PDB file of C-alpha atoms and ligand atoms in Angstrom:
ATOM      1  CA  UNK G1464      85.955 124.817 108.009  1.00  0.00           C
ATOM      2  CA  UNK G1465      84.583 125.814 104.835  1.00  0.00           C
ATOM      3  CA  UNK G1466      80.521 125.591 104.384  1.00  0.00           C
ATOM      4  CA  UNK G1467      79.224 122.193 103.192  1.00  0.00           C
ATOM      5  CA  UNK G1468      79.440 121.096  99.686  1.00  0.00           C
ATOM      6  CA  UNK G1469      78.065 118.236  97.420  1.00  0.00           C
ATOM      7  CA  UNK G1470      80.608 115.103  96.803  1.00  0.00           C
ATOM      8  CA  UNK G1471      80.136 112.795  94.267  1.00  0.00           C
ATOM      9  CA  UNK G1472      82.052 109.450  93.930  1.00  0.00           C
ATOM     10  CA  UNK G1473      81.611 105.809  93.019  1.00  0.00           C
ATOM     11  CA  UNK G1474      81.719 104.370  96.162  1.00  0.00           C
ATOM     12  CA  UNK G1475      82.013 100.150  96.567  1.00  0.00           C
ATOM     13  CA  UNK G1476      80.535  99.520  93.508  1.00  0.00           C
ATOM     14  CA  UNK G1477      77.661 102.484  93.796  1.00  0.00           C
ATOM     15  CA  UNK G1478      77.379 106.108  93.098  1.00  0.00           C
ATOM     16  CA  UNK G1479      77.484 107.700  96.591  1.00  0.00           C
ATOM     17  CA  UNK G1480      76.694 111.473  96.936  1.00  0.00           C
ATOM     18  CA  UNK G1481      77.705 113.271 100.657  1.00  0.00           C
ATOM     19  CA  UNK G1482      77.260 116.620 101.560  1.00  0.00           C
ATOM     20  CA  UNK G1483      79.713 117.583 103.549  1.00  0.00           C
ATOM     21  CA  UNK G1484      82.734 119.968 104.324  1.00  0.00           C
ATOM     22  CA  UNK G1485      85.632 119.616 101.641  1.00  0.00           C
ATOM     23  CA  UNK G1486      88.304 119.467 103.964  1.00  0.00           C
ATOM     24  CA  UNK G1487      86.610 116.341 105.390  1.00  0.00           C
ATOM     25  CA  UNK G1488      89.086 113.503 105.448  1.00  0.00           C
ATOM     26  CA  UNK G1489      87.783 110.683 103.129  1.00  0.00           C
ATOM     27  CA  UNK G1490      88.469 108.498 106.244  1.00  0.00           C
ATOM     28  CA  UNK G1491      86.336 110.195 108.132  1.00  0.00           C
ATOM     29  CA  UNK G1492      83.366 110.220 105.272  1.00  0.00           C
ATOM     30  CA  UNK G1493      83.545 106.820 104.989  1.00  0.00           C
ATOM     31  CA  UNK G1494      83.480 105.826 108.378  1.00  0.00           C
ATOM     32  CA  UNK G1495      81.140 108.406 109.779  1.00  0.00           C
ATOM     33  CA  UNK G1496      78.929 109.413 106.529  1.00  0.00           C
ATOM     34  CA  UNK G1497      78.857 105.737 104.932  1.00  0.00           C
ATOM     35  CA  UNK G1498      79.152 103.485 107.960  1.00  0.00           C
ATOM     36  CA  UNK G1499      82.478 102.077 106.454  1.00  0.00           C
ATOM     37  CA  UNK G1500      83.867 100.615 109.835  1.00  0.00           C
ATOM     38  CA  UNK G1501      86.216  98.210 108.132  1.00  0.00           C
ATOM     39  CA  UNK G1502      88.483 101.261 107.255  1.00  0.00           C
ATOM     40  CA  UNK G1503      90.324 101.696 110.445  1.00  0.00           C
ATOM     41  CA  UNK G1504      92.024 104.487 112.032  1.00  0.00           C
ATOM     42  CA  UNK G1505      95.582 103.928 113.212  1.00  0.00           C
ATOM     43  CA  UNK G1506      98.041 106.730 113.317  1.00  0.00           C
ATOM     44  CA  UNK G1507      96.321 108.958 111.315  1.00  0.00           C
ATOM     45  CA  UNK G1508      99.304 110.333 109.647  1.00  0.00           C
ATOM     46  CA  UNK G1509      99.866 108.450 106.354  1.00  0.00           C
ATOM     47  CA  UNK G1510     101.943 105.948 108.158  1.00  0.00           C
ATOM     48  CA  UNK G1511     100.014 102.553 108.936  1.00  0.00           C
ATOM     49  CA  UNK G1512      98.117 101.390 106.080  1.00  0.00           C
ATOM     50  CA  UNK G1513      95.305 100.980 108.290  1.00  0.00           C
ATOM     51  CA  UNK G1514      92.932 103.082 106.455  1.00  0.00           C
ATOM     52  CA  UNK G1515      94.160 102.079 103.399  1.00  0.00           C
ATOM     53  CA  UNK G1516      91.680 102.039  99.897  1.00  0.00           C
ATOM     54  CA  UNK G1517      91.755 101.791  96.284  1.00  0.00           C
ATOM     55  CA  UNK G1518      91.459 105.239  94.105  1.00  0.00           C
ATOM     56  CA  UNK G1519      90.940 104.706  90.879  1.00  0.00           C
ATOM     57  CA  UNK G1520      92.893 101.257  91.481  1.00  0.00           C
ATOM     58  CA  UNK G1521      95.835 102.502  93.086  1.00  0.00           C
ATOM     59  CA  UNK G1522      96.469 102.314  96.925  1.00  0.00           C
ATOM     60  CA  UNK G1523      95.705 105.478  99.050  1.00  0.00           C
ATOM     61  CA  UNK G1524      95.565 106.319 103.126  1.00  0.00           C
ATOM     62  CA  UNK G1525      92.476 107.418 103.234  1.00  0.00           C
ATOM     63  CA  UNK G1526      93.206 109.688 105.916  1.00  0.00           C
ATOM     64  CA  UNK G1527      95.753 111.597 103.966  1.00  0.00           C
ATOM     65  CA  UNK G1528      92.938 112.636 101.472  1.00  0.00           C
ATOM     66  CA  UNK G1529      90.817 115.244 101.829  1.00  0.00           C
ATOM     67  CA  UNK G1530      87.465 114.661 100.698  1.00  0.00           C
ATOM     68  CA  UNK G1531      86.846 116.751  97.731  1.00  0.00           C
ATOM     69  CA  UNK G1532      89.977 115.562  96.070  1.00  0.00           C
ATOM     70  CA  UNK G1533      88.009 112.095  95.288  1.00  0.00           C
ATOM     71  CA  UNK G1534      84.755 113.899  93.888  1.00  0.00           C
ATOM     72  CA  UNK G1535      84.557 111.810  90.418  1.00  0.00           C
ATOM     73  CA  UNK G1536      86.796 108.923  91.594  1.00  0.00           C
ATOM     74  CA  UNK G1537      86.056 105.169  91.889  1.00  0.00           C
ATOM     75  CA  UNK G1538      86.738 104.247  96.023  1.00  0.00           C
ATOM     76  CA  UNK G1539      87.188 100.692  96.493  1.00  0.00           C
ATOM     77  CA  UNK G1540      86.973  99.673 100.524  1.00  0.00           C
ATOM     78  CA  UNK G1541      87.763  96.614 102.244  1.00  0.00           C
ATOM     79  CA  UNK G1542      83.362  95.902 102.463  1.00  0.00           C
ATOM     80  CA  UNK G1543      82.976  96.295  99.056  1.00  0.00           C
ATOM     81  CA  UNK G1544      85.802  94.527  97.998  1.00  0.00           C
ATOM     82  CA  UNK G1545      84.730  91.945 100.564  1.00  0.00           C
ATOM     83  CA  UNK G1546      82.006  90.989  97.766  1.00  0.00           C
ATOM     84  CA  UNK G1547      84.600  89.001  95.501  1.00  0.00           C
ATOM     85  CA  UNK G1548      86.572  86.726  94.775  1.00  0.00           C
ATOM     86  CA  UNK G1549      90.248  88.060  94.807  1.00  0.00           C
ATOM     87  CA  UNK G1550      89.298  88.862  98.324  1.00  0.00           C
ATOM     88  CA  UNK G1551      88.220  84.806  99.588  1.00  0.00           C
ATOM     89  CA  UNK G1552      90.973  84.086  97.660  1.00  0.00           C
ATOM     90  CA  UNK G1553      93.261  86.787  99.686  1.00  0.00           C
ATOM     91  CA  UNK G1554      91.746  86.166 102.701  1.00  0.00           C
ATOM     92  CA  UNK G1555      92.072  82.705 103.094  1.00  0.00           C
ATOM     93  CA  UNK G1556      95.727  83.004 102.021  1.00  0.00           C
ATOM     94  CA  UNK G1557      95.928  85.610 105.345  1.00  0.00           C
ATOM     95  CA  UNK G1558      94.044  83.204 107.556  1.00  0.00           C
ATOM     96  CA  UNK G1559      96.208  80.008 106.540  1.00  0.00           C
ATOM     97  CA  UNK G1560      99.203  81.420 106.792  1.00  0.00           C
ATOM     98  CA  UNK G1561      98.555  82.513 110.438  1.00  0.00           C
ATOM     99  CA  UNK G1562      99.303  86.389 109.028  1.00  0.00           C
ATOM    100  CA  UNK G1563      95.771  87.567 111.548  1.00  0.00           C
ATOM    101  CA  UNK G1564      96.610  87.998 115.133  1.00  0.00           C
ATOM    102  CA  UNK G1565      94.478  90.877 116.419  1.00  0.00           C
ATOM    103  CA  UNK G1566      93.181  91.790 112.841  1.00  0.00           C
ATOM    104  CA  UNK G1567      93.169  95.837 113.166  1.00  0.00           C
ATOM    105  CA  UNK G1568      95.623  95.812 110.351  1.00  0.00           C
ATOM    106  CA  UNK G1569      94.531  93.128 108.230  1.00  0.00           C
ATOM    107  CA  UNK G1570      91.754  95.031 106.130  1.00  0.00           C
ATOM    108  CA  UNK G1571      94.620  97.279 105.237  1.00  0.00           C
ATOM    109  CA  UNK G1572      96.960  94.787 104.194  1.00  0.00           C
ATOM    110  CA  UNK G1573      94.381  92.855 102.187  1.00  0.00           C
ATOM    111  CA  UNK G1574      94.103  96.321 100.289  1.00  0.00           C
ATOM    112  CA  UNK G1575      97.965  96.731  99.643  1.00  0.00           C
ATOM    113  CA  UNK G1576      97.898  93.065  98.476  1.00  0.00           C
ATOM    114  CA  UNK G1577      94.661  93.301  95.477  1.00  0.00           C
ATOM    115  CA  UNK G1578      96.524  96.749  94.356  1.00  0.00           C
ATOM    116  CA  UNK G1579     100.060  94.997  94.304  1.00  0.00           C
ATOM    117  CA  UNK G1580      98.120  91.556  92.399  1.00  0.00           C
ATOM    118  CA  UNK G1581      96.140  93.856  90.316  1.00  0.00           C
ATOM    119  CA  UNK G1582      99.457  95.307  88.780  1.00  0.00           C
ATOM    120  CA  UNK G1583     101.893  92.770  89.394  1.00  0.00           C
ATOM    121  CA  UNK G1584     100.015  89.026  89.670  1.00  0.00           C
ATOM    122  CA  UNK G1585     103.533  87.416  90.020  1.00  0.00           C
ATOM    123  CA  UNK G1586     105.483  89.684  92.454  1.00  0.00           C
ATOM    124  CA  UNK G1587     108.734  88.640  94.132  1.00  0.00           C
ATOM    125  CA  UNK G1588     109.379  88.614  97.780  1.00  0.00           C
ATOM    126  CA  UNK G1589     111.283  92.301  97.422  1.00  0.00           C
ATOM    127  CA  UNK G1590     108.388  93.185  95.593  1.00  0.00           C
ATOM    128  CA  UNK G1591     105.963  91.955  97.905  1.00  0.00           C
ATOM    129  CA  UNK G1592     107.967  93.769 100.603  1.00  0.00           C
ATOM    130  CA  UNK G1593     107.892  97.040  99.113  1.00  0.00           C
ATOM    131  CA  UNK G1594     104.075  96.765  98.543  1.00  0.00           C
ATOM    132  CA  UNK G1595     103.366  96.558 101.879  1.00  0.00           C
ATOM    133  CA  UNK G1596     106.073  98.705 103.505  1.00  0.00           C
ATOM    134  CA  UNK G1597     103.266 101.560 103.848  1.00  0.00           C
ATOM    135  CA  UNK G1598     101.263  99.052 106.387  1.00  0.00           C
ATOM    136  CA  UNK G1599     102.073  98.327 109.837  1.00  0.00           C
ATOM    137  CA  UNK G1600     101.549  95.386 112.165  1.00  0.00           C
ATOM    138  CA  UNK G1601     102.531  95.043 115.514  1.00  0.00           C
ATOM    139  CA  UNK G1602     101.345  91.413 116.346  1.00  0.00           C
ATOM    140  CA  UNK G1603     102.234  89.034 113.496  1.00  0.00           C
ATOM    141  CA  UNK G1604     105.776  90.270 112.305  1.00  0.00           C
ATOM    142  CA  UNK G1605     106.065  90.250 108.359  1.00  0.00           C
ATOM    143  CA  UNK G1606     106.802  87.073 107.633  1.00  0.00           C
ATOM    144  CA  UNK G1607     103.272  85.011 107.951  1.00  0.00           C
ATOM    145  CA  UNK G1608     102.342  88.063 105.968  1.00  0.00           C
ATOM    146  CA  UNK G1609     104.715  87.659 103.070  1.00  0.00           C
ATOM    147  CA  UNK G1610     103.785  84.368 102.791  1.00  0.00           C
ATOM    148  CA  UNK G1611     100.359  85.191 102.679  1.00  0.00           C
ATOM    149  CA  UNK G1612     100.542  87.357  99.946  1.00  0.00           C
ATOM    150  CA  UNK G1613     102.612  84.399  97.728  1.00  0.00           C
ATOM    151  CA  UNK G1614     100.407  81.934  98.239  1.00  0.00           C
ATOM    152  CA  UNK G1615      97.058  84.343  97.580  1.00  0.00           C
ATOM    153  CA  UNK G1616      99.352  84.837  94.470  1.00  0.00           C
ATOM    154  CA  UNK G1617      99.812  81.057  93.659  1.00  0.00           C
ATOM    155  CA  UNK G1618      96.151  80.502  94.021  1.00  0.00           C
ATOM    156  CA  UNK G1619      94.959  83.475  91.724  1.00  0.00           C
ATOM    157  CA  UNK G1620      97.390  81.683  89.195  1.00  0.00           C
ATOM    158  CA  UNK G1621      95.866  78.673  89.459  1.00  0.00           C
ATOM    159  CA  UNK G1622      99.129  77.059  90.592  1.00  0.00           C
ATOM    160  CA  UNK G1623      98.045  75.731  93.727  1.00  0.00           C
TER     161      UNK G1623
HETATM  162  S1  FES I2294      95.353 105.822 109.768  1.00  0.00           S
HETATM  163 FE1  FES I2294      95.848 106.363 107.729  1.00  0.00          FE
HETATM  164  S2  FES I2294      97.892 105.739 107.467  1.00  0.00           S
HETATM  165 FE2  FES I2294      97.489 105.337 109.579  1.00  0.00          FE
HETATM  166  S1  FES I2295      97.365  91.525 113.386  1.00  0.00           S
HETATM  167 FE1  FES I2295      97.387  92.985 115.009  1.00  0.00          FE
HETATM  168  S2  FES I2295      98.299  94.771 114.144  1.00  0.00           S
HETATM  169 FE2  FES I2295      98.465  93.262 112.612  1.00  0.00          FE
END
């Protein structure tokens, strides 16, 4: 590992300095460093979605990324996200539409579906489906979850 250095990023809302090794995984930061347990750990390979956060907006596995490569960026997590709106409103939708079994995967999802709403507030089912084809579940099968996302959808539109 290469000797510790200062990181710098926006971090749920606050500016959040870490000194730490570069090759850290962000995961890893914000679980260990900031106390971030809502970011899970599934495979921790890029495949599940569990770890899943917003850079800069756009959805990232958090344990893909290597520290450093966020110094400067704006890291949204499930907790700080927790804090608004969009998420009740998401939430809710998830909870309703029985899309929660054991929950390990839900923070993840709820990520995938404020980036896809963020960019696309009226997505299809395909689109919905493609959104959320980087997150796993092994309890609730994708359907409760599809729905959960179109009605989160509906509500943010005012429609229902
Ligand atoms: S833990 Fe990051 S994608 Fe599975
Ligand atoms: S609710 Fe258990 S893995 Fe999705």
């Amino acid at each position: 590992m290469n000797p510790n250095v200062i990181i710098e990023f926006t971090l749920d809302g606050k500016k959040a300095r870490f000194e730490t090794s570069p090759e850290k995984r962000l995961l890893d930061v914000l679980r260990e460093d900031a106390g971030i347990k809502g970011v899970k750990e599934g495979c921790g390979e890029g495949e599940c979605g569990a770890c899943s956060v917003l850079r800069n907006g756009r959805l990232v596995n958090s344990c893909s990324i290597p520290v450093i490569a966020v110094h400067g960026d704006d890291i949204l997590t499930i907790e700080g996200f927790s804090r608004t709106e969009s998420y009740r409103i998401i939430s809710d939708s998830y909870a309703e539409a029985g899309a929660v079994q054991c929950g390990f995967c839900t923070p993840g999802f709820i990520m995938a579906t404020a980036a896809l709403l963020n960019e696309n507030p009226t997505p299809d089912e395909g689109e919905i489906r493609k959104a959320l084809s980087g997150n796993l579940c092994r309890c609730t099968g994708y359907t409760m979850i599809i729905e959960a996302v179109k009605s989160a959808a509906a509500r943010m539109a005012g429609s229902e």
